Every structure is written in C-alpha cells, then in structure tokens.
XYZ file of C-alpha atoms in Angstrom:
192
model
C -0.019 0.016 0.015
C 2.827 2.302 0.878
C 4.466 1.835 -2.598
C 1.270 2.606 -4.500
C 0.664 5.790 -2.491
C 4.213 7.059 -3.160
C 3.842 6.149 -6.927
C 0.512 7.961 -7.123
C 1.936 11.041 -5.463
C 5.011 10.983 -7.690
C 2.911 10.732 -10.887
C 0.574 13.480 -9.648
C 3.588 15.777 -8.878
C 5.115 15.182 -12.300
C 1.847 16.017 -14.045
C 1.564 19.237 -12.085
C 5.154 20.280 -12.876
C 4.682 19.806 -16.616
C 3.965 23.026 -18.315
C 0.877 23.189 -20.456
C 0.986 25.605 -23.297
C -1.839 28.066 -23.369
C -3.603 28.468 -26.597
C -2.318 31.382 -28.704
C -4.781 34.225 -29.069
C -6.261 34.409 -32.521
C -7.405 37.707 -34.092
C -10.164 37.117 -36.577
C -10.653 39.757 -39.194
C -13.101 40.084 -42.048
C -10.290 40.071 -44.555
C -7.229 37.862 -44.726
C -4.713 40.696 -44.409
C -2.163 41.637 -41.700
C -3.150 44.395 -39.328
C -0.632 46.598 -37.520
C -0.598 46.145 -33.716
C -0.950 49.896 -33.213
C -4.168 49.922 -35.241
C -5.614 47.126 -33.060
C -4.589 48.709 -29.806
C -5.694 52.197 -30.637
C -8.927 51.394 -32.298
C -7.666 52.221 -35.746
C -6.474 55.815 -35.419
C -2.835 56.407 -36.542
C -0.393 58.141 -34.180
C 2.198 60.563 -35.458
C 5.819 59.681 -34.488
C 6.065 62.806 -32.287
C 3.223 61.516 -30.082
C 5.059 58.293 -29.561
C 8.427 59.862 -28.863
C 9.966 59.089 -25.488
C 10.068 61.903 -23.014
C 13.464 62.711 -21.595
C 14.257 62.989 -17.905
C 15.226 66.478 -16.742
C 18.333 67.720 -18.541
C 21.309 68.860 -16.466
C 24.727 70.270 -17.363
C 27.594 70.108 -14.909
C 31.205 71.123 -15.142
C 33.414 68.129 -14.442
C 36.957 69.570 -14.741
C 38.173 73.090 -15.705
C 41.724 74.048 -16.496
C 43.265 77.150 -17.938
C 43.385 80.815 -17.345
C 40.725 82.391 -15.021
C 39.369 84.560 -17.828
C 38.869 81.619 -20.277
C 37.402 79.164 -17.727
C 35.076 81.831 -16.405
C 33.866 82.531 -19.924
C 33.174 78.784 -20.552
C 31.436 78.383 -17.175
C 29.153 81.337 -17.847
C 28.346 79.911 -21.367
C 27.491 76.432 -19.878
C 25.221 77.944 -17.216
C 23.340 80.115 -19.786
C 22.894 77.215 -22.242
C 21.903 74.757 -19.502
C 18.787 76.769 -18.873
C 18.091 77.145 -22.604
C 18.072 73.382 -23.349
C 16.111 72.134 -20.292
C 12.819 72.080 -22.192
C 14.069 70.018 -25.139
C 12.593 66.504 -25.410
C 14.851 64.969 -28.075
C 18.307 63.801 -26.951
C 19.890 64.462 -30.379
C 18.423 67.961 -30.435
C 19.681 68.546 -26.850
C 23.249 67.714 -27.898
C 23.052 69.836 -31.042
C 21.681 72.812 -29.260
C 24.235 72.445 -26.445
C 27.272 72.585 -28.770
C 25.940 75.343 -31.007
C 24.698 77.615 -28.212
C 27.725 76.974 -25.927
C 30.348 78.013 -28.489
C 28.189 81.075 -29.471
C 28.040 82.149 -25.753
C 31.667 81.453 -25.299
C 32.660 83.455 -28.345
C 30.475 86.360 -27.238
C 32.291 86.537 -23.883
C 35.981 86.389 -24.822
C 38.728 88.683 -26.173
C 38.894 87.885 -29.881
C 42.451 89.337 -30.165
C 43.758 86.617 -27.723
C 41.665 83.698 -29.066
C 40.897 82.618 -32.667
C 38.085 80.003 -31.967
C 35.729 78.533 -29.398
C 35.143 74.748 -29.677
C 33.111 72.059 -27.960
C 33.787 68.420 -28.922
C 32.941 65.069 -27.306
C 35.462 62.755 -28.811
C 39.310 62.411 -28.894
C 41.194 65.226 -30.673
C 44.571 66.993 -31.041
C 44.583 70.708 -30.232
C 47.760 72.455 -29.172
C 47.621 75.882 -27.561
C 44.151 75.787 -25.980
C 42.883 77.601 -22.933
C 39.914 77.305 -20.635
C 39.525 73.580 -21.316
C 36.397 72.582 -19.446
C 34.836 69.074 -19.446
C 31.087 69.407 -19.314
C 28.618 66.551 -18.700
C 25.199 66.821 -20.345
C 22.759 64.322 -18.793
C 19.253 63.161 -18.945
C 18.496 60.008 -16.884
C 20.771 57.292 -18.133
C 21.835 59.357 -21.187
C 25.111 61.215 -20.799
C 27.601 62.912 -23.101
C 30.782 64.707 -21.906
C 32.132 67.523 -24.015
C 35.436 69.371 -23.839
C 34.806 73.060 -24.426
C 37.805 75.361 -24.898
C 39.336 78.317 -26.741
C 42.041 78.078 -29.328
C 44.736 80.731 -28.700
C 45.476 83.154 -31.473
C 48.257 82.131 -33.864
C 48.947 79.290 -36.311
C 47.509 76.001 -35.013
C 45.139 73.203 -35.987
C 42.397 71.400 -34.121
C 41.939 67.842 -35.458
C 38.982 65.802 -34.331
C 39.469 62.053 -34.212
C 35.828 60.891 -34.365
C 32.531 62.062 -35.854
C 31.551 65.521 -36.800
C 28.039 67.008 -36.818
C 26.568 69.313 -34.239
C 25.691 66.443 -31.857
C 29.485 65.954 -31.470
C 31.098 69.243 -32.259
C 30.561 72.951 -32.814
C 33.185 75.741 -33.326
C 32.840 79.391 -33.707
C 35.702 81.432 -35.191
C 36.633 84.497 -37.140
C 38.300 84.925 -40.543
C 41.640 83.669 -39.163
C 40.323 80.110 -39.215
C 38.885 77.684 -41.713
C 36.919 74.553 -40.971
C 36.937 71.357 -43.086
C 33.873 69.318 -42.060
C 34.981 66.125 -43.828
C 38.374 66.097 -42.112
C 36.980 67.520 -38.888
C 39.841 70.047 -38.917
C 39.876 73.683 -37.797
C 42.977 75.446 -39.106
C 43.846 78.930 -37.749
C 46.545 81.434 -38.935
C-alpha cells in the first residue's frame, strides 16, 4: 500500500510540474490581411511619431573639470550655465546635444577677447589641439543618457584642431573668425 501511495503522489507531482501551453490568441478579421498592432490597440487611429516619442528625464549640465586661465574658464562656465537653462525644455536627446554645442560656443565666443583667441570649440571625442585655454569638461545628462564635451578656446596664432571621431553638431561645434577655416569632412579647424 505504501508503494502505491508514493507512486501515485510522484505521478501526480510530475503532471503538475509539466507546463501546459496556453492556446495562442487568434485575431479574426473580415479580410485575410495583416493588421498593424498599433491599429488594433488604438482602435484604428494612426499616431504621429512625435506623439510616440519618449520623453526625456530632466536635462542637466555640470562642469566636471576646468583648467586654464581664469578669464577663459570663467567664460566657458558662464556659457555652460546660460545654455543649461536654454536646453532644459528640449525633449529629443539628439536635439539637446546639437543645441548644447551650438549655443555653448556662441556664448563662449560672445564673452571672450577675440584678439587673444581665434576660436571657441566644444567636442565630445578624442582630438589633437595644441595651444588651447579654458579647457572645461562638461557633462550633459538626462536620466541614463550622458555625453561629456570638452569646451575650450584656441589661442590666436597658427595652429590646428583635429577631431578624431565624428563631426556633426551632436558631437562638435566651433565658432571662429576669418583667421580660421573649417574642413567638415576632415573635422579640422585650421587657424593662422
């Protein structure tokens, strides 16, 4: 009797542990054609991509490291603070990065002695740039998204900034006067 009770319990336990596949839901339609999931879920109305775009967490800018003359680092710091407030309302991460680089170099260039400096640059990849001043590393963050830029001034005189990564305003912006020329394909800013 003992053996049969154990055997029955073992078989019952094995049956309970065996997964049973639930039937797959079937969507029946009047026509034999695929239907997009969003049409089923939304009752048929179509959403524009902007309505489905993910909202960003609050955007912050913070200075990580600053090195250089007091005048240059102060100008970069003021530019970063001014731009930080201007980009807080943006909801697209690519647009945040583009606006950060463009507006920061514009603010930097507006606040510096143009006789002493030939360009203002922000870049988020590796580069070669001799004779720079006010180099400030700035972190732009939104939740888990983060990009760190080096923003600095190129001192007046013959020199070249050479980016070692991608161009485009998401990664780089530079503002300069007629002493410099920019080659976007080579990511090179050459100043006389």
